[in-house]
Short mmCIF file of N, CA and C in Angstrom, two decimals:
data_model
loop_
_atom_site.label_atom_id
_atom_site.label_comp_id
_atom_site.label_asym_id
_atom_site.label_seq_id
_atom_site.Cartn_x
_atom_site.Cartn_y
_atom_site.Cartn_z
N UNK A 1147 97.16 117.95 83.65
CA UNK A 1147 98.29 117.03 83.73
C UNK A 1147 98.02 116.01 84.84
N UNK A 1148 98.09 114.72 84.51
CA UNK A 1148 97.90 113.68 85.50
C UNK A 1148 99.13 113.64 86.40
N UNK A 1149 98.89 113.63 87.71
CA UNK A 1149 100.00 113.72 88.65
C UNK A 1149 99.61 113.12 90.00
N UNK A 1150 100.60 113.14 90.88
CA UNK A 1150 100.43 112.67 92.26
C UNK A 1150 101.19 113.64 93.15
N UNK A 1151 100.69 113.89 94.36
CA UNK A 1151 101.40 114.73 95.31
C UNK A 1151 100.84 114.47 96.70
N UNK A 1152 101.55 114.92 97.72
CA UNK A 1152 101.08 114.75 99.09
C UNK A 1152 100.18 115.91 99.47
N UNK A 1153 99.13 115.57 100.19
CA UNK A 1153 98.14 116.57 100.60
C UNK A 1153 98.68 117.44 101.73
N UNK A 1154 98.12 118.63 101.83
CA UNK A 1154 98.31 119.46 103.01
C UNK A 1154 96.90 119.78 103.52
N UNK A 1155 96.80 120.31 104.70
CA UNK A 1155 95.49 120.60 105.32
C UNK A 1155 94.65 119.34 105.51
N UNK A 1156 95.30 118.21 105.71
CA UNK A 1156 94.62 116.97 106.09
C UNK A 1156 95.28 116.50 107.39
N UNK A 1157 94.61 115.65 108.16
CA UNK A 1157 95.20 115.23 109.44
C UNK A 1157 96.63 114.71 109.32
N UNK A 1158 96.92 113.99 108.23
CA UNK A 1158 98.30 113.61 107.93
C UNK A 1158 98.45 113.62 106.42
N UNK A 1159 99.65 113.94 105.93
CA UNK A 1159 99.84 113.99 104.48
C UNK A 1159 99.61 112.62 103.84
N UNK A 1160 98.80 112.57 102.81
CA UNK A 1160 98.56 111.32 102.06
C UNK A 1160 98.75 111.61 100.57
N UNK A 1161 99.03 110.57 99.81
CA UNK A 1161 99.19 110.73 98.37
C UNK A 1161 97.83 110.94 97.72
N UNK A 1162 97.74 111.97 96.88
CA UNK A 1162 96.53 112.28 96.12
C UNK A 1162 96.87 112.09 94.64
N UNK A 1163 96.00 111.40 93.92
CA UNK A 1163 96.20 111.11 92.50
C UNK A 1163 95.09 111.76 91.69
N UNK A 1164 95.45 112.42 90.59
CA UNK A 1164 94.43 113.02 89.73
C UNK A 1164 95.02 114.07 88.81
N UNK A 1165 94.20 115.06 88.50
CA UNK A 1165 94.62 116.14 87.60
C UNK A 1165 95.16 117.31 88.41
N UNK A 1166 96.41 117.70 88.10
CA UNK A 1166 97.03 118.83 88.79
C UNK A 1166 96.51 120.14 88.20
N UNK A 1167 96.30 121.13 89.07
CA UNK A 1167 95.92 122.46 88.61
C UNK A 1167 96.42 123.51 89.61
N UNK A 1168 96.79 124.67 89.09
CA UNK A 1168 97.07 125.81 89.97
C UNK A 1168 95.98 126.87 89.79
N UNK A 1169 94.93 126.48 89.09
CA UNK A 1169 93.73 127.31 88.96
C UNK A 1169 92.61 126.60 89.73
N UNK A 1170 92.52 126.87 91.02
CA UNK A 1170 91.62 126.07 91.86
C UNK A 1170 90.15 126.20 91.47
N UNK A 1171 89.46 125.05 91.37
CA UNK A 1171 88.03 125.09 91.07
C UNK A 1171 87.26 125.60 92.29
N UNK A 1172 86.08 126.17 92.09
CA UNK A 1172 85.31 126.66 93.23
C UNK A 1172 84.82 125.51 94.10
N UNK A 1173 84.48 125.84 95.35
CA UNK A 1173 83.89 124.85 96.25
C UNK A 1173 82.55 124.40 95.68
N UNK A 1174 82.23 123.10 95.75
CA UNK A 1174 80.99 122.62 95.13
C UNK A 1174 79.72 123.04 95.88
N UNK A 1175 79.81 123.26 97.21
CA UNK A 1175 78.60 123.53 97.98
C UNK A 1175 78.14 124.98 97.91
N UNK A 1176 79.06 125.93 97.68
CA UNK A 1176 78.62 127.33 97.65
C UNK A 1176 79.15 128.11 96.44
N UNK A 1177 79.98 127.49 95.61
CA UNK A 1177 80.48 128.15 94.40
C UNK A 1177 81.55 129.19 94.65
N UNK A 1178 81.96 129.38 95.91
CA UNK A 1178 83.01 130.36 96.21
C UNK A 1178 84.36 129.85 95.73
N UNK A 1179 85.20 130.81 95.37
CA UNK A 1179 86.53 130.46 94.87
C UNK A 1179 87.42 129.97 96.01
N UNK A 1180 88.24 128.99 95.72
CA UNK A 1180 89.24 128.52 96.67
C UNK A 1180 90.42 129.50 96.65
N UNK A 1181 91.21 129.52 97.72
CA UNK A 1181 92.41 130.39 97.69
C UNK A 1181 93.40 129.90 96.63
N UNK A 1182 94.21 130.83 96.11
CA UNK A 1182 95.23 130.44 95.13
C UNK A 1182 96.17 129.45 95.76
N UNK A 1183 96.60 128.49 94.98
CA UNK A 1183 97.51 127.47 95.48
C UNK A 1183 97.68 126.37 94.46
N UNK A 1184 98.08 125.21 94.93
CA UNK A 1184 98.33 124.05 94.08
C UNK A 1184 97.39 122.94 94.51
N UNK A 1185 96.70 122.35 93.54
CA UNK A 1185 95.65 121.37 93.85
C UNK A 1185 95.73 120.17 92.93
N UNK A 1186 95.19 119.06 93.42
CA UNK A 1186 94.93 117.90 92.58
C UNK A 1186 93.45 117.57 92.73
N UNK A 1187 92.82 117.42 91.57
CA UNK A 1187 91.40 117.07 91.50
C UNK A 1187 91.32 115.58 91.18
N UNK A 1188 90.74 114.81 92.12
CA UNK A 1188 90.62 113.36 91.92
C UNK A 1188 89.49 112.98 90.97
N UNK A 1189 88.69 113.94 90.60
CA UNK A 1189 87.59 113.67 89.68
C UNK A 1189 86.29 113.41 90.42
N UNK A 1190 85.29 113.01 89.68
CA UNK A 1190 83.97 112.80 90.27
C UNK A 1190 83.16 114.07 90.16
N UNK A 1191 82.34 114.36 91.16
CA UNK A 1191 81.51 115.56 91.16
C UNK A 1191 82.40 116.79 91.07
N UNK A 1192 82.14 117.74 90.17
CA UNK A 1192 83.03 118.89 89.95
C UNK A 1192 83.32 119.67 91.23
N UNK A 1193 84.61 119.77 91.54
CA UNK A 1193 85.06 120.55 92.69
C UNK A 1193 84.98 119.84 94.02
N UNK A 1194 84.42 118.62 94.07
CA UNK A 1194 84.21 117.95 95.35
C UNK A 1194 85.45 117.24 95.86
N UNK A 1195 86.21 116.61 94.99
CA UNK A 1195 87.38 115.82 95.40
C UNK A 1195 88.66 116.55 95.03
N UNK A 1196 88.79 117.76 95.54
CA UNK A 1196 89.94 118.62 95.25
C UNK A 1196 90.74 118.80 96.53
N UNK A 1197 92.05 118.58 96.44
CA UNK A 1197 92.91 118.66 97.62
C UNK A 1197 94.06 119.61 97.35
N UNK A 1198 94.36 120.44 98.33
CA UNK A 1198 95.55 121.27 98.23
C UNK A 1198 96.76 120.39 98.49
N UNK A 1199 97.82 120.62 97.72
CA UNK A 1199 98.99 119.74 97.79
C UNK A 1199 100.27 120.50 98.10
N UNK A 1200 101.25 119.75 98.57
CA UNK A 1200 102.61 120.25 98.75
C UNK A 1200 103.29 120.18 97.39
N UNK A 1201 103.51 121.31 96.77
CA UNK A 1201 104.05 121.36 95.40
C UNK A 1201 105.44 120.70 95.32
N UNK A 1202 106.17 120.67 96.43
CA UNK A 1202 107.50 120.04 96.42
C UNK A 1202 107.42 118.54 96.19
N UNK A 1203 106.24 117.94 96.41
CA UNK A 1203 106.09 116.49 96.23
C UNK A 1203 105.39 116.14 94.92
N UNK A 1204 105.17 117.11 94.06
CA UNK A 1204 104.46 116.86 92.80
C UNK A 1204 105.26 115.90 91.91
N UNK A 1205 104.59 114.84 91.46
CA UNK A 1205 105.20 113.84 90.58
C UNK A 1205 104.31 113.67 89.35
N UNK A 1206 104.83 114.01 88.19
CA UNK A 1206 104.06 113.86 86.96
C UNK A 1206 103.97 112.39 86.55
N UNK A 1207 102.87 112.04 85.92
CA UNK A 1207 102.67 110.68 85.42
C UNK A 1207 103.49 110.51 84.14
N UNK A 1208 104.10 109.34 83.97
CA UNK A 1208 104.93 109.09 82.79
C UNK A 1208 104.13 108.57 81.60
N UNK A 1209 102.91 108.13 81.85
CA UNK A 1209 102.12 107.51 80.78
C UNK A 1209 102.47 106.05 80.59
N UNK A 1210 103.30 105.50 81.48
CA UNK A 1210 103.75 104.11 81.40
C UNK A 1210 103.34 103.41 82.69
N UNK A 1211 103.05 102.12 82.59
CA UNK A 1211 102.69 101.32 83.77
C UNK A 1211 103.68 100.18 83.94
N UNK A 1212 103.76 99.64 85.16
CA UNK A 1212 104.64 98.50 85.40
C UNK A 1212 103.93 97.21 85.05
N UNK A 1213 104.52 96.08 85.39
CA UNK A 1213 103.97 94.78 84.98
C UNK A 1213 102.61 94.48 85.60
N UNK A 1214 102.32 95.09 86.76
CA UNK A 1214 101.04 94.88 87.43
C UNK A 1214 99.99 95.90 86.99
N UNK A 1215 100.37 96.79 86.06
CA UNK A 1215 99.46 97.82 85.61
C UNK A 1215 99.46 99.06 86.48
N UNK A 1216 100.41 99.14 87.43
CA UNK A 1216 100.50 100.30 88.32
C UNK A 1216 101.18 101.44 87.58
N UNK A 1217 100.57 102.63 87.63
CA UNK A 1217 101.13 103.79 86.94
C UNK A 1217 102.50 104.16 87.51
N UNK A 1218 103.39 104.59 86.62
CA UNK A 1218 104.74 105.02 87.01
C UNK A 1218 104.78 106.54 86.98
N UNK A 1219 105.30 107.13 88.07
CA UNK A 1219 105.41 108.57 88.21
C UNK A 1219 106.88 108.95 88.37
N UNK A 1220 107.18 110.20 88.09
CA UNK A 1220 108.52 110.73 88.34
C UNK A 1220 108.81 110.58 89.84
N UNK A 1221 110.04 110.27 90.18
CA UNK A 1221 110.53 110.02 91.55
C UNK A 1221 110.17 108.64 92.08
N UNK A 1222 109.56 107.80 91.24
CA UNK A 1222 109.32 106.42 91.66
C UNK A 1222 110.63 105.65 91.66
N UNK A 1223 110.69 104.62 92.50
CA UNK A 1223 111.80 103.67 92.50
C UNK A 1223 111.27 102.40 91.84
N UNK A 1224 111.94 101.97 90.79
CA UNK A 1224 111.54 100.77 90.08
C UNK A 1224 112.49 99.63 90.40
N UNK A 1225 111.93 98.47 90.67
CA UNK A 1225 112.71 97.25 90.78
C UNK A 1225 112.80 96.68 89.37
N UNK A 1226 114.01 96.56 88.85
CA UNK A 1226 114.23 96.01 87.51
C UNK A 1226 114.67 94.56 87.70
N UNK A 1227 113.72 93.65 87.56
CA UNK A 1227 113.94 92.26 87.94
C UNK A 1227 114.85 91.49 86.99
N UNK A 1228 115.05 92.01 85.79
CA UNK A 1228 115.91 91.31 84.83
C UNK A 1228 117.32 91.15 85.40
N UNK A 1229 117.78 92.17 86.17
CA UNK A 1229 119.13 92.13 86.74
C UNK A 1229 119.11 92.35 88.25
N UNK A 1230 117.96 92.42 88.88
CA UNK A 1230 117.79 92.82 90.29
C UNK A 1230 118.59 94.10 90.54
N UNK A 1231 118.08 95.16 89.96
CA UNK A 1231 118.67 96.48 90.19
C UNK A 1231 117.52 97.46 90.42
N UNK A 1232 117.86 98.64 90.87
CA UNK A 1232 116.85 99.66 91.18
C UNK A 1232 117.09 100.90 90.34
N UNK A 1233 116.00 101.43 89.80
CA UNK A 1233 116.05 102.61 88.95
C UNK A 1233 115.22 103.71 89.58
N UNK A 1234 115.65 104.96 89.41
CA UNK A 1234 114.87 106.11 89.84
C UNK A 1234 114.35 106.80 88.59
N UNK A 1235 113.06 107.08 88.57
CA UNK A 1235 112.44 107.73 87.41
C UNK A 1235 112.80 109.22 87.44
N UNK A 1236 113.49 109.68 86.42
CA UNK A 1236 113.98 111.06 86.35
C UNK A 1236 112.95 112.02 85.75
N UNK A 1237 112.30 111.58 84.68
CA UNK A 1237 111.30 112.40 84.01
C UNK A 1237 110.31 111.48 83.31
N UNK A 1238 109.50 112.01 82.42
CA UNK A 1238 108.46 111.19 81.78
C UNK A 1238 109.02 110.08 80.91
N UNK A 1239 110.29 110.17 80.53
CA UNK A 1239 110.84 109.19 79.60
C UNK A 1239 112.02 108.40 80.13
N UNK A 1240 112.76 108.90 81.12
CA UNK A 1240 114.02 108.28 81.50
C UNK A 1240 114.07 107.87 82.97
N UNK A 1241 114.87 106.84 83.20
CA UNK A 1241 115.15 106.37 84.56
C UNK A 1241 116.65 106.13 84.66
N UNK A 1242 117.18 106.21 85.89
CA UNK A 1242 118.61 106.05 86.11
C UNK A 1242 118.85 104.89 87.07
N UNK A 1243 119.80 104.02 86.72
CA UNK A 1243 120.21 102.94 87.62
C UNK A 1243 120.88 103.57 88.84
N UNK A 1244 120.41 103.23 90.03
CA UNK A 1244 120.91 103.84 91.27
C UNK A 1244 122.40 103.58 91.47
N UNK A 1245 122.86 102.38 91.14
CA UNK A 1245 124.26 102.01 91.40
C UNK A 1245 125.19 102.48 90.30
N UNK A 1246 124.85 102.22 89.03
CA UNK A 1246 125.78 102.52 87.94
C UNK A 1246 125.65 103.93 87.39
N UNK A 1247 124.49 104.56 87.63
CA UNK A 1247 124.26 105.89 87.07
C UNK A 1247 123.83 105.86 85.62
N UNK A 1248 123.68 104.67 85.04
CA UNK A 1248 123.26 104.56 83.63
C UNK A 1248 121.84 105.08 83.47
N UNK A 1249 121.65 105.94 82.48
CA UNK A 1249 120.33 106.49 82.17
C UNK A 1249 119.76 105.72 81.00
N UNK A 1250 118.49 105.29 81.15
CA UNK A 1250 117.85 104.52 80.09
C UNK A 1250 116.44 104.99 79.85
N UNK A 1251 115.93 104.72 78.67
CA UNK A 1251 114.56 105.05 78.32
C UNK A 1251 113.63 104.03 78.97
N UNK A 1252 112.62 104.51 79.69
CA UNK A 1252 111.69 103.60 80.37
C UNK A 1252 110.96 102.73 79.35
N UNK A 1253 110.58 103.31 78.25
CA UNK A 1253 109.80 102.56 77.24
C UNK A 1253 110.61 101.43 76.63
N UNK A 1254 111.95 101.50 76.72
CA UNK A 1254 112.80 100.44 76.17
C UNK A 1254 112.95 99.25 77.12
N UNK A 1255 112.54 99.42 78.38
CA UNK A 1255 112.62 98.33 79.36
C UNK A 1255 111.45 97.38 79.14
N UNK A 1256 111.69 96.10 79.32
CA UNK A 1256 110.61 95.13 79.21
C UNK A 1256 109.62 95.37 80.35
N UNK A 1257 108.37 95.64 80.01
CA UNK A 1257 107.35 95.93 81.02
C UNK A 1257 107.23 94.79 82.03
N UNK A 1258 107.45 93.56 81.59
CA UNK A 1258 107.34 92.40 82.48
C UNK A 1258 108.46 92.36 83.52
N UNK A 1259 109.51 93.16 83.33
CA UNK A 1259 110.65 93.14 84.25
C UNK A 1259 110.69 94.32 85.21
N UNK A 1260 109.72 95.26 85.12
CA UNK A 1260 109.76 96.41 86.01
C UNK A 1260 108.56 96.42 86.95
N UNK A 1261 108.84 96.86 88.18
CA UNK A 1261 107.81 96.92 89.21
C UNK A 1261 108.05 98.17 90.04
N UNK A 1262 107.00 98.96 90.25
CA UNK A 1262 107.11 100.11 91.15
C UNK A 1262 107.23 99.55 92.57
N UNK A 1263 108.33 99.89 93.23
CA UNK A 1263 108.57 99.35 94.57
C UNK A 1263 108.47 100.42 95.65
N UNK A 1264 108.51 101.69 95.27
CA UNK A 1264 108.42 102.78 96.23
C UNK A 1264 108.67 104.10 95.54
N UNK A 1265 108.96 105.11 96.35
CA UNK A 1265 109.29 106.43 95.78
C UNK A 1265 110.28 107.13 96.69
N UNK A 1266 110.94 108.15 96.16
CA UNK A 1266 112.00 108.84 96.91
C UNK A 1266 111.49 109.67 98.06
N UNK A 1267 110.23 110.11 98.03
CA UNK A 1267 109.70 110.93 99.12
C UNK A 1267 109.46 110.10 100.37
N UNK A 1268 108.96 108.88 100.21
CA UNK A 1268 108.71 108.01 101.35
C UNK A 1268 109.97 107.26 101.78
N UNK A 1269 110.98 107.21 100.92
CA UNK A 1269 112.23 106.49 101.20
C UNK A 1269 113.42 107.36 100.80
N UNK A 1270 113.62 108.49 101.50
CA UNK A 1270 114.62 109.46 101.04
C UNK A 1270 116.06 108.96 101.06
N UNK A 1271 116.39 108.00 101.91
CA UNK A 1271 117.77 107.51 101.96
C UNK A 1271 118.02 106.24 101.18
N UNK A 1272 117.04 105.81 100.40
CA UNK A 1272 117.16 104.53 99.70
C UNK A 1272 118.36 104.49 98.76
N UNK A 1273 118.59 105.56 98.02
CA UNK A 1273 119.73 105.59 97.08
C UNK A 1273 121.04 105.37 97.83
N UNK A 1274 121.23 106.06 98.94
CA UNK A 1274 122.47 105.92 99.71
C UNK A 1274 122.63 104.49 100.24
N UNK A 1275 121.51 103.91 100.72
CA UNK A 1275 121.57 102.55 101.25
C UNK A 1275 121.94 101.53 100.20
N UNK A 1276 121.31 101.61 99.03
CA UNK A 1276 121.60 100.65 97.95
C UNK A 1276 123.02 100.84 97.43
N UNK A 1277 123.47 102.08 97.32
CA UNK A 1277 124.85 102.32 96.86
C UNK A 1277 125.85 101.78 97.88
N UNK A 1278 125.54 101.90 99.17
CA UNK A 1278 126.43 101.38 100.21
C UNK A 1278 126.52 99.85 100.09
N UNK A 1279 125.39 99.20 99.89
CA UNK A 1279 125.37 97.74 99.74
C UNK A 1279 126.22 97.34 98.53
N UNK A 1280 126.09 98.07 97.42
CA UNK A 1280 126.88 97.78 96.22
C UNK A 1280 128.37 98.00 96.47
N UNK A 1281 128.72 99.08 97.17
CA UNK A 1281 130.12 99.37 97.47
C UNK A 1281 130.76 98.31 98.35
N UNK A 1282 129.95 97.68 99.21
CA UNK A 1282 130.44 96.62 100.08
C UNK A 1282 130.59 95.30 99.32
N UNK A 1283 130.16 95.28 98.06
CA UNK A 1283 130.28 94.07 97.25
C UNK A 1283 129.25 93.00 97.59
N UNK A 1284 128.15 93.40 98.23
CA UNK A 1284 127.12 92.44 98.63
C UNK A 1284 126.10 92.25 97.52
N UNK A 1285 125.39 91.13 97.57
CA UNK A 1285 124.33 90.88 96.59
C UNK A 1285 123.23 91.91 96.74
N UNK A 1286 122.69 92.34 95.62
CA UNK A 1286 121.60 93.31 95.63
C UNK A 1286 120.36 92.66 96.26
N UNK A 1287 119.77 93.31 97.29
CA UNK A 1287 118.58 92.72 97.92
C UNK A 1287 117.36 92.82 97.01
N UNK A 1288 116.48 91.87 97.15
CA UNK A 1288 115.23 91.86 96.38
C UNK A 1288 114.14 92.44 97.28
N UNK A 1289 113.70 93.66 96.96
CA UNK A 1289 112.69 94.35 97.76
C UNK A 1289 111.50 94.69 96.87
N UNK A 1290 110.47 93.86 96.87
CA UNK A 1290 109.32 94.11 95.99
C UNK A 1290 108.43 95.25 96.43
N UNK A 1291 108.55 95.69 97.69
CA UNK A 1291 107.73 96.81 98.16
C UNK A 1291 108.40 97.53 99.31
N UNK A 1292 108.54 98.85 99.20
CA UNK A 1292 109.19 99.64 100.25
C UNK A 1292 108.19 100.41 101.10
N UNK A 1293 107.13 100.92 100.48
CA UNK A 1293 106.24 101.87 101.14
C UNK A 1293 105.11 101.22 101.91
N UNK A 1294 104.81 99.97 101.64
CA UNK A 1294 103.58 99.38 102.14
C UNK A 1294 103.88 98.30 103.16
N UNK A 1295 103.20 98.38 104.30
CA UNK A 1295 103.26 97.30 105.26
C UNK A 1295 102.26 96.26 104.77
N UNK A 1296 102.77 95.19 104.16
CA UNK A 1296 101.88 94.22 103.51
C UNK A 1296 101.34 93.17 104.46
N UNK A 1297 101.87 93.11 105.67
CA UNK A 1297 101.40 92.14 106.65
C UNK A 1297 101.64 92.68 108.05
N UNK A 1298 100.82 92.26 109.00
CA UNK A 1298 101.02 92.68 110.39
C UNK A 1298 102.22 91.96 110.99
N UNK A 1299 102.58 90.82 110.43
CA UNK A 1299 103.72 90.06 110.93
C UNK A 1299 104.98 90.50 110.20
N UNK A 1300 106.11 90.59 110.92
CA UNK A 1300 107.35 90.98 110.24
C UNK A 1300 107.78 89.94 109.22
N UNK A 1301 108.12 90.40 108.03
CA UNK A 1301 108.58 89.48 106.99
C UNK A 1301 110.01 89.78 106.55
N UNK A 1302 110.56 90.91 107.03
CA UNK A 1302 111.94 91.26 106.70
C UNK A 1302 112.86 91.05 107.89
N UNK A 1303 114.03 90.54 107.63
CA UNK A 1303 115.11 90.45 108.61
C UNK A 1303 116.13 91.50 108.20
N UNK A 1304 116.33 92.52 109.03
CA UNK A 1304 117.26 93.60 108.72
C UNK A 1304 118.51 93.43 109.58
N UNK A 1305 119.67 93.31 108.93
CA UNK A 1305 120.94 93.12 109.64
C UNK A 1305 121.83 94.33 109.38
N UNK A 1306 122.26 94.99 110.45
CA UNK A 1306 123.11 96.16 110.30
C UNK A 1306 124.49 95.76 109.79
N UNK A 1307 124.97 96.43 108.76
CA UNK A 1307 126.28 96.13 108.19
C UNK A 1307 127.42 96.65 109.06
N UNK A 1308 127.11 97.55 110.00
CA UNK A 1308 128.14 98.12 110.87
C UNK A 1308 128.29 97.34 112.17
N UNK A 1309 127.18 97.20 112.93
CA UNK A 1309 127.26 96.60 114.27
C UNK A 1309 126.71 95.18 114.33
N UNK A 1310 126.06 94.72 113.26
CA UNK A 1310 125.52 93.36 113.24
C UNK A 1310 124.16 93.21 113.91
N UNK A 1311 123.59 94.31 114.41
CA UNK A 1311 122.27 94.25 115.06
C UNK A 1311 121.23 93.71 114.09
N UNK A 1312 120.39 92.78 114.55
CA UNK A 1312 119.35 92.18 113.72
C UNK A 1312 117.99 92.57 114.28
N UNK A 1313 117.10 92.99 113.40
CA UNK A 1313 115.74 93.31 113.80
C UNK A 1313 114.77 92.76 112.75
N UNK A 1314 113.54 92.53 113.16
CA UNK A 1314 112.49 92.09 112.25
C UNK A 1314 111.60 93.27 111.96
N UNK A 1315 111.09 93.36 110.73
CA UNK A 1315 110.27 94.51 110.35
C UNK A 1315 109.21 94.11 109.33
N UNK A 1316 108.17 94.93 109.26
CA UNK A 1316 107.11 94.74 108.27
C UNK A 1316 107.26 95.68 107.09
N UNK A 1317 108.29 96.54 107.11
CA UNK A 1317 108.59 97.41 105.99
C UNK A 1317 110.08 97.71 105.98
N UNK A 1318 110.59 98.08 104.84
CA UNK A 1318 112.02 98.34 104.70
C UNK A 1318 112.42 99.56 105.51
N UNK A 1319 113.51 99.44 106.27
CA UNK A 1319 114.08 100.54 107.02
C UNK A 1319 115.54 100.66 106.59
N UNK A 1320 116.01 101.90 106.48
CA UNK A 1320 117.35 102.13 105.95
C UNK A 1320 118.44 102.04 107.01
N UNK A 1321 118.25 102.77 108.13
CA UNK A 1321 119.34 102.94 109.08
C UNK A 1321 119.07 102.24 110.41
N UNK A 1322 120.11 101.68 110.98
CA UNK A 1322 120.07 101.00 112.27
C UNK A 1322 119.88 102.03 113.38
N UNK A 1323 118.95 101.76 114.30
CA UNK A 1323 118.71 102.68 115.42
C UNK A 1323 119.82 102.58 116.46
N UNK A 1324 120.55 101.47 116.45
CA UNK A 1324 121.61 101.27 117.44
C UNK A 1324 122.85 102.11 117.11
N UNK A 1325 123.29 102.08 115.83
CA UNK A 1325 124.54 102.76 115.49
C UNK A 1325 124.44 103.69 114.29
N UNK A 1326 123.30 103.68 113.57
CA UNK A 1326 123.14 104.53 112.40
C UNK A 1326 123.68 103.93 111.12
N UNK A 1327 124.19 102.68 111.18
CA UNK A 1327 124.70 102.01 109.98
C UNK A 1327 123.56 101.59 109.07
N UNK A 1328 123.92 101.13 107.89
CA UNK A 1328 122.92 100.69 106.91
C UNK A 1328 122.50 99.26 107.17
N UNK A 1329 121.21 99.01 106.98
CA UNK A 1329 120.68 97.64 107.10
C UNK A 1329 120.81 96.91 105.78
N UNK A 1330 121.10 95.62 105.87
CA UNK A 1330 121.04 94.72 104.73
C UNK A 1330 119.76 93.92 104.90
N UNK A 1331 118.79 94.08 103.98
CA UNK A 1331 117.53 93.35 104.14
C UNK A 1331 117.62 91.90 103.68
N UNK A 1332 116.90 91.07 104.39
CA UNK A 1332 116.72 89.66 104.02
C UNK A 1332 115.30 89.30 104.42
N UNK A 1333 114.96 88.05 104.42
CA UNK A 1333 113.60 87.65 104.76
C UNK A 1333 113.56 86.91 106.08
N UNK A 1334 112.52 87.18 106.87
CA UNK A 1334 112.37 86.58 108.19
C UNK A 1334 112.22 85.07 108.10
N UNK A 1335 111.80 84.54 106.96
CA UNK A 1335 111.66 83.09 106.81
C UNK A 1335 113.01 82.40 106.96
N UNK A 1336 114.10 83.12 106.70
CA UNK A 1336 115.44 82.54 106.87
C UNK A 1336 115.66 82.17 108.32
N UNK A 1337 115.12 82.99 109.25
CA UNK A 1337 115.29 82.73 110.68
C UNK A 1337 114.56 81.44 111.05
N UNK A 1338 113.34 81.28 110.56
CA UNK A 1338 112.57 80.07 110.85
C UNK A 1338 113.31 78.83 110.34
N UNK A 1339 113.88 78.92 109.14
CA UNK A 1339 114.63 77.78 108.59
C UNK A 1339 115.86 77.46 109.42
N UNK A 1340 116.56 78.51 109.90
CA UNK A 1340 117.75 78.30 110.73
C UNK A 1340 117.39 77.57 112.01
N UNK A 1341 116.29 77.97 112.65
CA UNK A 1341 115.85 77.34 113.90
C UNK A 1341 115.43 75.90 113.66
N UNK A 1342 114.77 75.65 112.53
CA UNK A 1342 114.29 74.30 112.23
C UNK A 1342 115.44 73.33 111.97
N UNK A 1343 116.53 73.86 111.45
CA UNK A 1343 117.65 72.98 111.12
C UNK A 1343 118.57 72.70 112.31
N UNK A 1344 118.36 73.41 113.45
CA UNK A 1344 119.21 73.23 114.63
C UNK A 1344 118.76 72.02 115.41
#
């Protein structure tokens, strides 16, 4: 089964992609059996690229890709650009709109309108944050990437909905460090434009 999960027994947990197995292949250098557990084999030389994984983070592949050709896995967060909404992948076939709770078939969505923007393991509070923004009646933020720092320079302007604290960031953050309120994301370019117009 093609899957993804976070590694264990590595200096820090990283996402491993490949074939999931609970029948561990032997070590390639001496042929000895690995201890029983959960593994993902990335392929290549038999038994060489095998990693023990945290089974709680196992995400099965849906067999579907987004508009950029990126594989979609269970627990992924999809940006649905047709309406600027966010969907959570429930299983190999279905996704749920975070705000409305509507369940839809992934294959029925226009591939050109969906983009993998993150996952629930790396962004555990994302659902609560987006629902809070919707409950406040605010415009849905456009977040094309949650998990990746795409630049060394901050490109997001995060404004706390509770205390008004503003911070710049290179990746999406959910909660304000000052008061614990939810951040409303915007783009740092707005700040440059505001200064230029003064």
